Amino acid sequence: MSFIPLKFHSYTDDTMVQRSREFLELMSLRRTVRDYASKPIPNGVIENALSAATTAPSGANMQPWRFVVVRDPKTKQKIRLGAEEEEREFYAHRATPEWLEALAPLGTDDNKPFLTEAPVLIAIFLERYRVDATGKRIKLYYMPESVGIACGFLITALHNAGLATLTHTPSPMGFLNKILDRPAHEKPYLLLVAGYPKENAQVPDIKRLPYSTTVIHWKKTPDPES
């Protein structure tokens, strides 16, 4: 393993505070959107966002993610049919009463029109292991954590570019392997919807937990015996 000089941007204290505030303001506007316009996305936007996602850290730098970009209307229709079949089973039989109660304020059901309305779907797969040219299995490390971080990068990059997103996780998602011709050692992790919100689109009036609830600034307490 060779090493290269680190390329790192340093800023003044004031610039750091300003940039962090601007980023907070940007991300505070991010919302999950379920109503999409068919407006096409400019060339390069999805590709740049995906390239940003692949810069995420990963266990032993194994990069166990695979992103499948779907724009074809017929394929999106197949994905919608597969997802809605699993969702009907979920809402009718798999979900507990507590789970359904938690979902009720969001107004979700087994109908998923956004899967065909949005211009782009990105199916994210997690490599459970890797297979080399000889057919040998290669062990990977911290796959769920690594892919989760990469998905966070991707959602942020798309939001930064001016696109709305929705994370969709019908369970199980094995139908994605079949539709998108992915090997068995790749596990469907997330189906990400990306596009422009419809004009006058609305979102649930939900509130985020306060900063003081979710962030703890640890302070070491004095040792009474010291």
Short mmCIF file of C-alpha atoms in Angstrom, two decimals, residues 2-217:
data_model
loop_
_atom_site.label_atom_id
_atom_site.label_comp_id
_atom_site.label_asym_id
_atom_site.label_seq_id
_atom_site.Cartn_x
_atom_site.Cartn_y
_atom_site.Cartn_z
CA SER A 2 1.47 3.34 -1.05
CA PHE A 3 0.52 6.69 0.46
CA ILE A 4 -0.03 10.11 -1.13
CA PRO A 5 -0.17 13.62 0.32
CA LEU A 6 -3.53 14.61 1.82
CA LYS A 7 -5.54 17.23 -0.06
CA PHE A 8 -7.50 19.13 2.56
CA HIS A 9 -9.25 22.52 2.48
CA SER A 10 -8.72 24.67 5.54
CA TYR A 11 -10.86 27.71 6.35
CA THR A 12 -10.78 30.59 8.77
CA ASP A 13 -12.89 30.27 11.91
CA ASP A 14 -15.48 32.71 10.56
CA THR A 15 -15.71 30.88 7.25
CA MET A 16 -16.14 27.56 9.02
CA VAL A 17 -19.03 28.90 11.07
CA GLN A 18 -20.64 30.44 7.99
CA ARG A 19 -20.30 27.28 5.90
CA SER A 20 -21.67 25.10 8.69
CA ARG A 21 -24.64 27.44 9.13
CA GLU A 22 -25.37 27.52 5.40
CA PHE A 23 -25.21 23.73 5.24
CA LEU A 24 -27.58 23.46 8.20
CA GLU A 25 -30.04 25.79 6.48
CA LEU A 26 -29.82 23.75 3.29
CA MET A 27 -30.38 20.41 5.01
CA SER A 28 -33.17 21.79 7.21
CA LEU A 29 -35.24 22.06 4.02
CA ARG A 30 -34.80 18.39 3.11
CA ARG A 31 -38.05 16.44 3.25
CA THR A 32 -39.18 13.06 2.02
CA VAL A 33 -41.38 13.67 -1.03
CA ARG A 34 -44.01 11.26 -2.38
CA ASP A 35 -45.43 13.32 -5.28
CA TYR A 36 -43.15 13.71 -8.30
CA ALA A 37 -43.27 15.57 -11.58
CA SER A 38 -42.09 13.84 -14.74
CA LYS A 39 -39.63 16.67 -15.50
CA PRO A 40 -36.31 15.18 -16.68
CA ILE A 41 -33.16 15.68 -14.65
CA PRO A 42 -30.25 17.46 -16.40
CA ASN A 43 -27.47 15.22 -17.67
CA GLY A 44 -24.68 14.75 -15.19
CA VAL A 45 -26.60 15.49 -11.99
CA ILE A 46 -27.31 11.87 -11.05
CA GLU A 47 -23.84 10.81 -12.15
CA ASN A 48 -22.15 13.50 -10.05
CA ALA A 49 -24.27 12.64 -7.01
CA LEU A 50 -23.41 8.95 -7.37
CA SER A 51 -19.73 9.78 -7.72
CA ALA A 52 -20.01 11.76 -4.49
CA ALA A 53 -21.68 8.77 -2.82
CA THR A 54 -18.76 6.52 -3.77
CA THR A 55 -16.38 8.75 -1.79
CA ALA A 56 -17.98 7.51 1.44
CA PRO A 57 -15.77 5.64 3.90
CA SER A 58 -16.12 1.87 4.01
CA GLY A 59 -14.80 -1.04 6.05
CA ALA A 60 -11.26 -1.90 4.84
CA ASN A 61 -12.05 0.29 1.80
CA MET A 62 -14.04 -2.57 0.28
CA GLN A 63 -16.77 -0.25 -1.04
CA PRO A 64 -19.53 -2.89 -0.85
CA TRP A 65 -22.16 -0.85 -2.67
CA ARG A 66 -23.67 -1.19 -6.12
CA PHE A 67 -25.98 1.51 -7.50
CA VAL A 68 -28.37 0.61 -10.33
CA VAL A 69 -29.88 3.67 -12.06
CA VAL A 70 -33.29 3.07 -13.63
CA ARG A 71 -34.86 5.53 -16.06
CA ASP A 72 -36.71 3.12 -18.37
CA PRO A 73 -40.51 3.46 -17.87
CA LYS A 74 -41.19 -0.27 -18.42
CA THR A 75 -38.61 -1.27 -15.82
CA LYS A 76 -39.96 1.28 -13.36
CA GLN A 77 -43.42 -0.21 -13.87
CA LYS A 78 -42.09 -3.70 -13.10
CA ILE A 79 -40.44 -2.38 -9.95
CA ARG A 80 -43.65 -0.68 -8.88
CA LEU A 81 -45.66 -3.86 -9.37
CA GLY A 82 -43.12 -5.86 -7.35
CA ALA A 83 -42.98 -3.27 -4.58
CA GLU A 84 -46.76 -2.89 -4.32
CA GLU A 85 -47.20 -6.66 -4.10
CA GLU A 86 -44.88 -6.76 -1.08
CA GLU A 87 -46.50 -3.66 0.42
CA ARG A 88 -49.99 -5.15 0.18
CA GLU A 89 -48.74 -8.14 2.15
CA PHE A 90 -47.05 -5.83 4.64
CA TYR A 91 -50.09 -3.67 5.35
CA ALA A 92 -52.46 -6.64 5.43
CA HIS A 93 -50.42 -9.22 7.36
CA ARG A 94 -46.80 -8.40 8.27
CA ALA A 95 -47.07 -5.05 10.03
CA THR A 96 -47.87 -5.02 13.73
CA PRO A 97 -50.66 -2.76 15.00
CA GLU A 98 -48.01 -0.54 16.63
CA TRP A 99 -46.16 -0.19 13.32
CA LEU A 100 -49.31 0.72 11.45
CA GLU A 101 -50.18 3.24 14.15
CA ALA A 102 -46.75 4.86 13.76
CA LEU A 103 -47.20 5.09 9.99
CA ALA A 104 -50.75 6.45 10.12
CA PRO A 105 -49.81 10.17 10.47
CA LEU A 106 -47.75 9.92 7.26
CA GLY A 107 -50.72 8.74 5.22
CA THR A 108 -48.84 5.91 3.52
CA ASP A 109 -50.42 2.78 2.06
CA ASP A 110 -49.61 0.05 -0.47
CA ASN A 111 -50.06 2.36 -3.46
CA LYS A 112 -46.68 3.65 -4.68
CA PRO A 113 -47.22 5.90 -7.72
CA PHE A 114 -43.92 7.70 -7.14
CA LEU A 115 -42.09 4.62 -8.45
CA THR A 116 -43.37 5.32 -11.96
CA GLU A 117 -43.86 9.10 -11.74
CA ALA A 118 -40.32 10.06 -10.72
CA PRO A 119 -37.79 10.27 -13.57
CA VAL A 120 -35.12 8.22 -11.78
CA LEU A 121 -35.01 5.27 -9.40
CA ILE A 122 -31.71 4.21 -7.86
CA ALA A 123 -31.63 0.68 -6.50
CA ILE A 124 -28.81 0.30 -3.97
CA PHE A 125 -27.42 -3.17 -3.39
CA LEU A 126 -25.14 -4.37 -0.58
CA GLU A 127 -22.47 -6.91 -1.42
CA ARG A 128 -22.66 -9.63 1.22
CA TYR A 129 -19.37 -11.01 -0.08
CA ARG A 130 -17.33 -10.59 -3.25
CA VAL A 131 -16.48 -13.18 -5.87
CA ASP A 132 -13.12 -12.91 -7.66
CA ALA A 133 -12.28 -14.06 -11.18
CA THR A 134 -11.62 -17.61 -9.98
CA GLY A 135 -14.95 -17.88 -8.17
CA LYS A 136 -13.41 -17.54 -4.72
CA ARG A 137 -15.44 -15.72 -2.06
CA ILE A 138 -13.83 -12.64 -0.58
CA LYS A 139 -14.93 -11.54 2.87
CA LEU A 140 -16.17 -7.95 3.26
CA TYR A 141 -16.40 -5.86 6.43
CA TYR A 142 -18.99 -3.53 7.95
CA MET A 143 -21.17 -3.73 4.86
CA PRO A 144 -24.46 -2.32 6.29
CA GLU A 145 -22.65 0.58 7.95
CA SER A 146 -20.64 1.37 4.81
CA VAL A 147 -23.62 1.25 2.45
CA GLY A 148 -25.72 3.29 4.87
CA ILE A 149 -23.10 6.05 4.96
CA ALA A 150 -22.88 6.04 1.15
CA CYS A 151 -26.68 6.37 0.93
CA GLY A 152 -26.50 9.37 3.25
CA PHE A 153 -23.90 10.96 0.99
CA LEU A 154 -26.12 10.28 -2.04
CA ILE A 155 -29.28 11.76 -0.52
CA THR A 156 -27.34 14.84 0.57
CA ALA A 157 -25.74 15.27 -2.85
CA LEU A 158 -29.10 15.04 -4.62
CA HIS A 159 -30.68 17.51 -2.21
CA ASN A 160 -27.73 19.87 -2.70
CA ALA A 161 -28.35 19.71 -6.47
CA GLY A 162 -32.00 20.68 -6.03
CA LEU A 163 -33.72 17.30 -6.23
CA ALA A 164 -36.18 15.66 -3.87
CA THR A 165 -35.78 12.07 -2.73
CA LEU A 166 -37.67 9.27 -1.04
CA THR A 167 -36.19 6.19 0.62
CA HIS A 168 -38.34 3.15 -0.11
CA THR A 169 -37.75 -0.22 1.51
CA PRO A 170 -40.45 -2.77 0.69
CA SER A 171 -39.62 -6.01 2.45
CA PRO A 172 -38.47 -8.37 1.14
CA MET A 173 -36.86 -6.76 -1.91
CA GLY A 174 -35.63 -9.86 -3.70
CA PHE A 175 -37.73 -8.92 -6.72
CA LEU A 176 -35.12 -6.22 -7.48
CA ASN A 177 -32.43 -8.85 -8.08
CA LYS A 178 -34.63 -10.52 -10.67
CA ILE A 179 -35.81 -7.37 -12.43
CA LEU A 180 -32.39 -5.73 -12.48
CA ASP A 181 -30.40 -8.93 -13.09
CA ARG A 182 -28.21 -8.65 -9.99
CA PRO A 183 -26.34 -11.66 -8.56
CA ALA A 184 -27.46 -13.50 -5.43
CA HIS A 185 -24.56 -12.21 -3.32
CA GLU A 186 -25.90 -8.66 -3.71
CA LYS A 187 -28.66 -7.86 -1.23
CA PRO A 188 -31.17 -5.09 -2.05
CA TYR A 189 -30.58 -2.40 0.57
CA LEU A 190 -32.62 0.62 -0.50
CA LEU A 191 -34.73 1.91 -3.37
CA LEU A 192 -34.13 5.64 -3.73
CA VAL A 193 -36.60 7.80 -5.66
CA ALA A 194 -35.22 11.04 -7.14
CA GLY A 195 -36.80 13.90 -9.05
CA TYR A 196 -38.66 17.19 -8.81
CA PRO A 197 -41.69 17.59 -6.54
CA LYS A 198 -45.00 18.14 -8.25
CA GLU A 199 -46.24 21.71 -8.22
CA ASN A 200 -48.03 22.37 -4.92
CA ALA A 201 -46.76 19.07 -3.48
CA GLN A 202 -47.44 18.70 0.23
CA VAL A 203 -45.62 16.82 2.97
CA PRO A 204 -46.74 15.75 6.47
CA ASP A 205 -46.39 18.44 9.12
CA ILE A 206 -43.94 16.52 11.27
CA LYS A 207 -41.47 17.88 13.78
CA ARG A 208 -37.89 16.85 14.42
CA LEU A 209 -36.75 16.06 17.93
CA PRO A 210 -35.04 19.00 19.63
CA TYR A 211 -31.28 19.27 19.48
CA SER A 212 -31.03 18.85 23.26
CA THR A 213 -32.77 15.47 23.02
CA THR A 214 -30.70 13.91 20.28
CA VAL A 215 -27.28 15.46 20.91
CA ILE A 216 -25.40 14.94 24.16
CA HIS A 217 -22.23 16.92 24.85
#
